[in-house]
Coordinates of C-alpha atoms and ligand atoms in Angstrom, one line a residue:
X1021 CA 90.0 -111.4 -103.3
X1022 CA 88.7 -109.5 -106.7
X1023 CA 85.2 -107.5 -106.9
X1024 CA 83.1 -106.3 -109.3
X1025 CA 81.2 -103.6 -108.6
X1026 CA 77.4 -102.9 -110.7
X1027 CA 76.1 -99.7 -109.7
X1028 CA 78.8 -97.2 -109.6
X1029 CA 76.5 -94.7 -107.7
X1030 CA 76.2 -93.9 -103.2
X1031 CA 76.7 -97.0 -101.9
X1032 CA 78.6 -98.5 -104.9
X1033 CA 81.5 -95.8 -104.3
X1034 CA 81.5 -96.2 -101.0
X1035 CA 82.4 -100.0 -100.7
X1036 CA 84.4 -99.9 -103.6
X1037 CA 86.7 -97.0 -102.0
X1038 CA 86.9 -99.1 -98.8
X1039 CA 87.5 -102.5 -100.4
X1040 CA 90.2 -101.1 -103.0
X1041 CA 91.8 -99.1 -99.8
X1042 CA 92.0 -102.8 -98.4
X1043 CA 94.2 -103.6 -101.7
X1044 CA 90.8 -106.1 -103.4
X1045 CA 91.1 -106.2 -106.7
X1046 CA 88.1 -104.4 -107.6
X1047 CA 86.4 -103.1 -111.3
X1048 CA 83.8 -101.1 -111.0
X1049 CA 81.0 -102.2 -114.1
X1050 CA 80.0 -99.1 -116.4
X1051 CA 76.9 -99.2 -118.2
X1052 CA 77.6 -97.8 -121.1
X1053 CA 80.9 -95.6 -123.1
X1054 CA 79.6 -92.8 -122.2
X1055 CA 80.0 -93.7 -118.8
X1056 CA 83.0 -94.7 -119.3
X1057 CA 84.8 -91.7 -120.4
X1058 CA 82.7 -89.7 -117.8
X1059 CA 84.7 -91.7 -115.4
X1060 CA 88.4 -92.1 -116.8
X1061 CA 87.7 -88.8 -117.2
X1062 CA 87.0 -87.9 -113.8
X1063 CA 89.8 -89.0 -110.6
X1064 CA 88.6 -92.0 -110.0
X1065 CA 86.3 -93.1 -106.7
X1066 CA 86.1 -90.0 -104.3
X1067 CA 85.5 -90.9 -100.7
X1068 CA 84.8 -88.0 -97.8
X1069 CA 84.3 -88.1 -94.4
X1070 CA 80.0 -86.7 -93.5
X1071 CA 81.8 -83.3 -92.9
X1072 CA 84.3 -83.4 -96.9
X1073 CA 86.8 -82.4 -94.6
X1074 CA 89.0 -85.3 -96.1
X1075 CA 88.5 -86.7 -99.4
X1076 CA 90.1 -89.7 -101.0
X1077 CA 90.8 -90.8 -104.4
X1078 CA 90.5 -94.3 -106.0
X1079 CA 91.9 -95.1 -109.2
X1080 CA 90.0 -98.0 -109.4
X1081 CA 89.3 -99.9 -112.8
X1082 CA 86.3 -99.4 -114.8
X1083 CA 84.5 -101.7 -117.7
X1084 CA 81.8 -102.1 -119.5
X1085 CA 79.1 -104.9 -118.2
X1086 CA 79.7 -106.7 -121.9
X1087 CA 83.6 -107.3 -120.9
X1088 CA 84.4 -110.8 -120.7
X1089 CA 86.1 -111.3 -117.9
X1090 CA 84.7 -113.5 -115.6
X1091 CA 83.6 -112.6 -112.1
X1092 CA 84.1 -114.6 -108.7
X1093 CA 81.8 -112.1 -106.1
X1094 CA 79.6 -109.5 -107.9
X1095 CA 78.5 -106.3 -105.2
X1096 CA 75.1 -106.0 -106.5
X1097 CA 74.8 -102.0 -105.9
X1098 CA 71.9 -100.2 -107.9
X1099 CA 68.5 -99.4 -107.0
X1100 CA 66.5 -101.9 -106.7
X1101 CA 64.2 -101.3 -110.0
X1102 CA 67.3 -101.4 -112.2
X1103 CA 69.0 -104.9 -110.2
X1104 CA 67.1 -108.0 -112.4
X1105 CA 67.8 -105.8 -116.4
X1106 CA 71.2 -105.5 -114.3
X1107 CA 72.0 -109.0 -114.1
X1108 CA 70.9 -109.8 -116.9
X1109 CA 73.7 -107.8 -118.5
X1110 CA 76.2 -109.7 -116.3
X1111 CA 74.8 -113.3 -116.1
X1112 CA 77.5 -114.9 -118.7
X1113 CA 80.4 -113.4 -116.7
X1114 CA 79.1 -115.8 -113.6
X1115 CA 80.4 -119.1 -112.5
X1116 CA 78.8 -121.8 -110.8
X1117 CA 80.9 -120.3 -107.5
X1118 CA 80.8 -117.1 -107.9
X1119 CA 78.8 -114.6 -105.2
X1120 CA 76.7 -112.1 -105.8
X1121 CA 75.8 -109.6 -102.4
X1122 CA 72.8 -107.8 -102.8
X1123 CA 72.7 -104.4 -101.7
X1124 CA 69.2 -103.2 -102.6
X1125 CA 66.9 -102.3 -100.2
X1126 CA 63.2 -103.4 -99.8
X1127 CA 62.2 -106.5 -100.9
X1128 CA 61.1 -108.4 -104.0
X1129 CA 63.7 -108.0 -106.0
X1130 CA 66.0 -110.1 -104.2
X1131 CA 64.1 -113.3 -105.0
X1132 CA 63.2 -111.9 -108.6
X1133 CA 67.8 -112.0 -109.1
X1134 CA 67.8 -115.3 -106.9
X1135 CA 64.9 -116.6 -109.6
X1136 CA 67.4 -115.8 -112.4
X1137 CA 69.8 -117.0 -111.0
X1138 CA 69.1 -120.1 -109.3
X1139 CA 71.9 -121.7 -108.9
X1140 CA 74.0 -119.2 -107.6
X1141 CA 74.9 -118.0 -103.8
X1142 CA 72.7 -114.5 -103.8
X1143 CA 73.3 -113.4 -100.1
X1144 CA 71.5 -110.4 -99.6
X1145 CA 72.2 -107.4 -97.1
X1146 CA 70.3 -105.0 -94.7
X1147 CA 72.4 -102.2 -94.8
X1148 CA 72.0 -98.6 -91.8
X1149 CA 75.0 -97.1 -93.5
X1150 CA 74.3 -93.8 -95.3
X1151 CA 75.8 -92.1 -98.8
X1152 CA 75.7 -89.5 -100.8
X1153 CA 76.8 -88.6 -104.3
X1154 CA 79.4 -85.1 -104.0
X1155 CA 79.4 -85.5 -107.7
X1156 CA 79.4 -88.4 -110.2
X1157 CA 81.3 -91.6 -108.8
X1158 CA 82.2 -89.0 -105.6
X1159 CA 80.3 -90.4 -102.5
X1160 CA 80.3 -88.7 -99.3
X1161 CA 79.6 -91.7 -96.2
X1162 CA 77.1 -89.8 -94.8
X1163 CA 76.4 -92.2 -91.4
X1164 CA 78.3 -95.3 -90.3
X1165 CA 75.8 -98.4 -89.5
X1166 CA 75.9 -102.0 -89.7
X1167 CA 75.3 -104.1 -92.7
X1168 CA 74.0 -107.8 -92.3
X1169 CA 74.2 -110.2 -94.4
X1170 CA 72.4 -113.7 -95.2
X1171 CA 71.7 -116.7 -97.9
X1172 CA 68.4 -115.8 -100.1
X1173 CA 68.1 -119.8 -100.2
X1174 CA 69.3 -120.5 -96.6
X1175 CA 71.1 -123.3 -95.2
X1176 CA 72.4 -124.2 -98.0
X1177 CA 75.9 -123.1 -97.1
X1178 CA 78.3 -122.6 -94.1
X1179 CA 78.6 -118.6 -93.2
X1180 CA 80.9 -117.2 -95.5
X1181 CA 83.7 -116.6 -93.3
X1182 CA 86.4 -115.3 -95.4
X1183 CA 84.3 -112.8 -97.0
X1184 CA 82.9 -111.6 -93.9
X1185 CA 86.5 -111.0 -92.0
X1186 CA 87.2 -109.1 -95.6
X1187 CA 84.8 -106.4 -94.7
X1188 CA 85.0 -106.0 -91.8
X1189 CA 89.0 -105.6 -92.3
X1190 CA 87.7 -103.0 -94.8
X1191 CA 85.6 -100.9 -92.7
X1192 CA 82.2 -102.2 -94.2
X1193 CA 81.2 -103.6 -90.3
X1194 CA 79.1 -106.4 -90.4
X1195 CA 77.5 -109.5 -89.1
X1196 CA 75.9 -113.1 -90.5
X1197 CA 72.8 -113.6 -90.5
X1198 CA 71.1 -117.1 -91.0
X1199 CA 68.2 -116.0 -91.3
X1200 CA 68.2 -112.5 -93.1
X1201 CA 65.0 -112.4 -94.4
X1202 CA 63.8 -111.8 -91.0
X1203 CA 66.4 -108.2 -90.6
X1204 CA 65.1 -107.4 -94.6
X1205 CA 61.3 -107.6 -93.4
X1206 CA 61.4 -105.6 -90.3
X1207 CA 63.2 -102.7 -92.8
X1208 CA 61.0 -103.2 -95.2
X1209 CA 58.0 -102.8 -92.5
X1210 CA 59.8 -99.4 -91.0
X1211 CA 60.9 -98.0 -94.6
X1212 CA 57.5 -98.7 -95.1
X1213 CA 56.4 -96.6 -92.3
X1214 CA 58.3 -93.8 -92.3
X1215 CA 59.5 -93.1 -96.0
X1216 CA 56.5 -92.7 -97.2
X1217 CA 54.9 -90.8 -94.1
X1218 CA 58.0 -88.2 -94.8
X1219 CA 57.6 -88.2 -98.8
X1220 CA 53.4 -87.6 -97.7
X1221 CA 54.0 -84.9 -95.6
X1222 CA 57.3 -83.7 -96.9
X1223 CA 58.7 -84.1 -93.4
X1224 CA 61.7 -84.7 -91.4
X1225 CA 61.6 -88.5 -89.5
X1226 CA 61.2 -86.7 -86.2
X1227 CA 58.1 -85.2 -86.9
X1228 CA 56.2 -87.7 -87.3
X1229 CA 55.5 -87.2 -83.8
X1230 CA 52.0 -85.5 -85.2
X1231 CA 51.1 -88.5 -86.6
X1232 CA 50.5 -90.8 -84.2
X1233 CA 47.4 -92.8 -84.6
X1234 CA 48.3 -92.9 -88.3
X1235 CA 51.9 -94.2 -87.3
X1236 CA 50.1 -96.9 -84.9
X1237 CA 47.5 -98.5 -87.2
X1238 CA 50.0 -98.8 -89.9
X1239 CA 52.5 -100.5 -87.2
X1240 CA 49.6 -102.8 -86.0
X1241 CA 48.2 -103.9 -89.7
X1242 CA 52.1 -104.5 -90.5
X1243 CA 52.6 -106.3 -87.8
X1244 CA 49.8 -108.6 -89.3
X1245 CA 50.7 -108.7 -92.3
X1246 CA 54.3 -109.9 -91.3
X1247 CA 53.2 -112.7 -88.7
X1248 CA 51.0 -114.0 -92.0
X1249 CA 53.5 -114.3 -94.2
X1250 CA 55.4 -116.3 -91.8
X1251 CA 57.8 -113.4 -90.2
X1252 CA 56.9 -113.4 -86.4
X1253 CA 60.1 -112.4 -84.9
X1254 CA 60.4 -109.6 -87.7
X1255 CA 57.2 -108.4 -86.1
X1256 CA 57.7 -108.3 -82.9
X1257 CA 57.3 -104.6 -81.3
X1258 CA 57.3 -103.5 -84.6
X1259 CA 55.2 -100.7 -83.2
X1260 CA 57.9 -99.8 -80.6
X1261 CA 61.1 -100.3 -83.2
X1262 CA 59.3 -97.9 -85.5
X1263 CA 59.3 -95.5 -82.9
X1264 CA 62.5 -95.7 -81.8
X1265 CA 64.2 -95.0 -85.3
X1266 CA 62.1 -92.3 -85.4
X1267 CA 63.2 -90.9 -82.7
X1268 CA 67.3 -91.8 -83.6
X1269 CA 66.6 -90.6 -87.0
X1270 CA 64.5 -87.6 -86.1
X1271 CA 66.7 -85.3 -88.0
X1272 CA 66.9 -87.0 -91.3
X1273 CA 64.5 -86.6 -93.7
X1274 CA 64.2 -90.4 -95.3
X1275 CA 65.9 -92.0 -98.9
X1276 CA 62.5 -91.9 -99.9
X1277 CA 62.1 -88.0 -99.7
X1278 CA 66.2 -86.9 -100.6
X1279 CA 64.9 -89.5 -104.1
X1280 CA 61.4 -87.1 -104.6
X1281 CA 62.7 -83.8 -103.7
X1282 CA 65.6 -84.6 -106.1
X1283 CA 63.3 -85.3 -108.4
X1284 CA 64.2 -88.7 -108.4
X1285 CA 62.9 -92.4 -109.5
X1286 CA 61.7 -94.4 -105.0
X1287 CA 62.1 -97.9 -105.0
X1288 CA 58.2 -97.6 -103.6
X1289 CA 57.3 -100.6 -105.7
X1290 CA 59.7 -102.6 -103.4
X1291 CA 59.1 -101.0 -100.0
X1292 CA 54.8 -100.0 -100.2
X1293 CA 54.2 -101.9 -103.0
X1294 CA 55.5 -105.6 -102.2
X1295 CA 53.5 -105.2 -98.6
X1296 CA 50.5 -104.4 -100.3
X1297 CA 51.4 -107.4 -103.1
X1298 CA 51.9 -109.6 -100.5
X1299 CA 48.6 -108.6 -97.8
X1300 CA 46.4 -109.3 -100.9
X1301 CA 48.6 -112.3 -101.8
X1302 CA 48.1 -113.8 -98.6
X1303 CA 44.4 -112.4 -97.6
X1304 CA 45.5 -110.4 -95.2
X1305 CA 43.1 -107.8 -94.5
X1306 CA 45.5 -104.3 -94.8
X1307 CA 42.9 -100.8 -95.4
X1308 CA 45.3 -98.2 -93.7
X1309 CA 48.1 -99.5 -95.6
X1310 CA 46.5 -99.5 -99.0
X1311 CA 45.7 -95.9 -98.5
X1312 CA 48.9 -95.3 -97.6
X1313 CA 50.2 -96.7 -100.7
X1314 CA 47.6 -94.9 -102.7
X1315 CA 48.4 -92.2 -100.9
X1316 CA 52.5 -92.0 -101.8
X1317 CA 51.7 -92.4 -105.2
X1318 CA 49.9 -89.5 -105.8
X1319 CA 52.1 -87.3 -104.0
X1320 CA 54.9 -88.9 -106.5
X1321 CA 52.0 -88.1 -109.3
X1322 CA 52.2 -84.2 -107.9
X1323 CA 56.0 -84.2 -108.4
X1324 CA 55.6 -86.0 -111.7
X1325 CA 57.3 -88.8 -110.9
X1326 CA 57.0 -92.5 -111.5
X1327 CA 54.4 -94.2 -109.2
X1328 CA 55.6 -97.8 -109.1
Ligands
LIG2865 P1 72.5 -94.9 -106.5 O1 71.3 -94.3 -107.4 O2 73.4 -94.1 -105.9 O3 73.7 -95.7 -107.6 C1 72.9 -97.1 -108.1 C2 74.1 -96.5 -109.3 O4 73.6 -97.8 -110.3 C3 73.7 -95.2 -110.6 O5 74.9 -94.8 -110.6 C4 73.0 -96.1 -112.0 O6 73.2 -95.7 -113.0 C5 73.7 -97.9 -112.1 N1 73.4 -98.3 -112.6 C6 72.0 -99.0 -112.9 N2 71.6 -99.7 -113.5 C7 73.1 -100.0 -113.9 C8 73.5 -101.4 -115.4 N3 72.6 -102.1 -115.2 N4 74.8 -101.0 -115.4 C9 75.6 -100.4 -114.9 N5 74.8 -99.4 -113.5 C10 74.0 -99.5 -113.1 O7 72.3 -95.6 -105.8 P2 72.7 -96.3 -104.0 O8 71.9 -95.1 -103.1 O9 73.6 -96.2 -104.2 O10 71.8 -97.0 -103.8 C11 71.8 -98.3 -103.4 C12 70.8 -99.3 -103.2 O11 71.0 -99.3 -102.1 C13 69.4 -99.1 -103.6 O12 68.4 -100.0 -103.5 C14 69.1 -98.4 -102.1 O13 68.1 -97.9 -101.5 C15 70.3 -98.5 -101.1 N6 70.9 -98.6 -99.5 C16 71.6 -96.9 -99.8 C17 71.9 -97.1 -98.9 C18 72.7 -94.9 -99.0 O14 72.7 -94.2 -98.0 N7 72.7 -94.6 -100.5 C19 71.7 -97.1 -98.3 C20 71.2 -98.7 -97.6 C21 70.5 -99.2 -98.8
LIG2866 O1 66.3 -96.7 -93.7 C1 65.7 -95.0 -94.0 C2 66.0 -94.5 -95.2 O2 65.6 -92.9 -94.7 O3 65.5 -95.0 -96.1 C3 64.9 -94.6 -92.2 C4 66.0 -96.5 -91.4 C5 63.7 -93.8 -92.2 C6 66.2 -93.4 -91.5 O4 66.0 -92.5 -92.5

């Protein structure tokens, strides 16, 4: 299969390397000529295991987003706040039967992109895999996980069996979900609690056990919000799920905390920001959630980072 990967960061390079290793025709889409020159001068896309014991380099061809080549399968692997602008750059290269896979965390960017591409099949992914960049274009596969994929406009197509088989054969463990919004909302709620609090308290996920009252009140409000948003399946046992993730990932520094410690913009607007906006739109009373979001914004301000 032919793939264009926009966003040659941690996850984009991870997926690019695994698809290339399975003989897929992969192209990286880079944003400007400087990035293209930097990539051309590198050893290609690098992929290392978690211990950095084994590294492989893949000479994957790269092109600019405005290259005229049509795109059959687009993997959008940039951050949520870059997603709309990135899609606008490649929109004219998509055809009516192209497929776009969205890897963004949180919620909000996926719906915005589907509105920009009303007649194109957009599949959202909810992934628990973990990767980081050791250096530009060199991804370290830090944590194995699972990806759920599903149509943003459900019931319009049959499950893309060939694509799922290709991913699983390329060591990208994934399953199809007829209701991806359930996965996205559940992950949003979990990230809302864990990511925000680990930034506010500057701690590892496991250290959140010191804040049970705040966590449980947040879970109660988020459960209410999810139910108001028609996501009662995602809301089920939320508190228990949050505590399970805290325990299972006790030694992890959440992705949002890593962003803050590395002085990178966070995806706050697509996590607690999205949850707060929804609670206002649905007139769902969530004072603890709003206080959390404001406290997170204050913390980001102290770090000199954008609050949206
Ligand atoms: P990243 O910052 O490492 O990579 C994003 C890349 O996109 C950057 O190289 C950036 O330059 C590029 N980019 C942005 N706009 C572009 C444009 N217009 N044209 C070309 N390139 C552009 O991010 P990441 O960690 O790979 O995360 C990507 C998404 O996946 C995020 O939403 C993240 O939350 C989600 N996610 C990441 C992980 C992980 O372990 N890294 C796991 C699950 C989900
Ligand atoms: O998804 C995560 C993240 O860090 O973004 C959790 C589940 C909180 C694990 O750290």
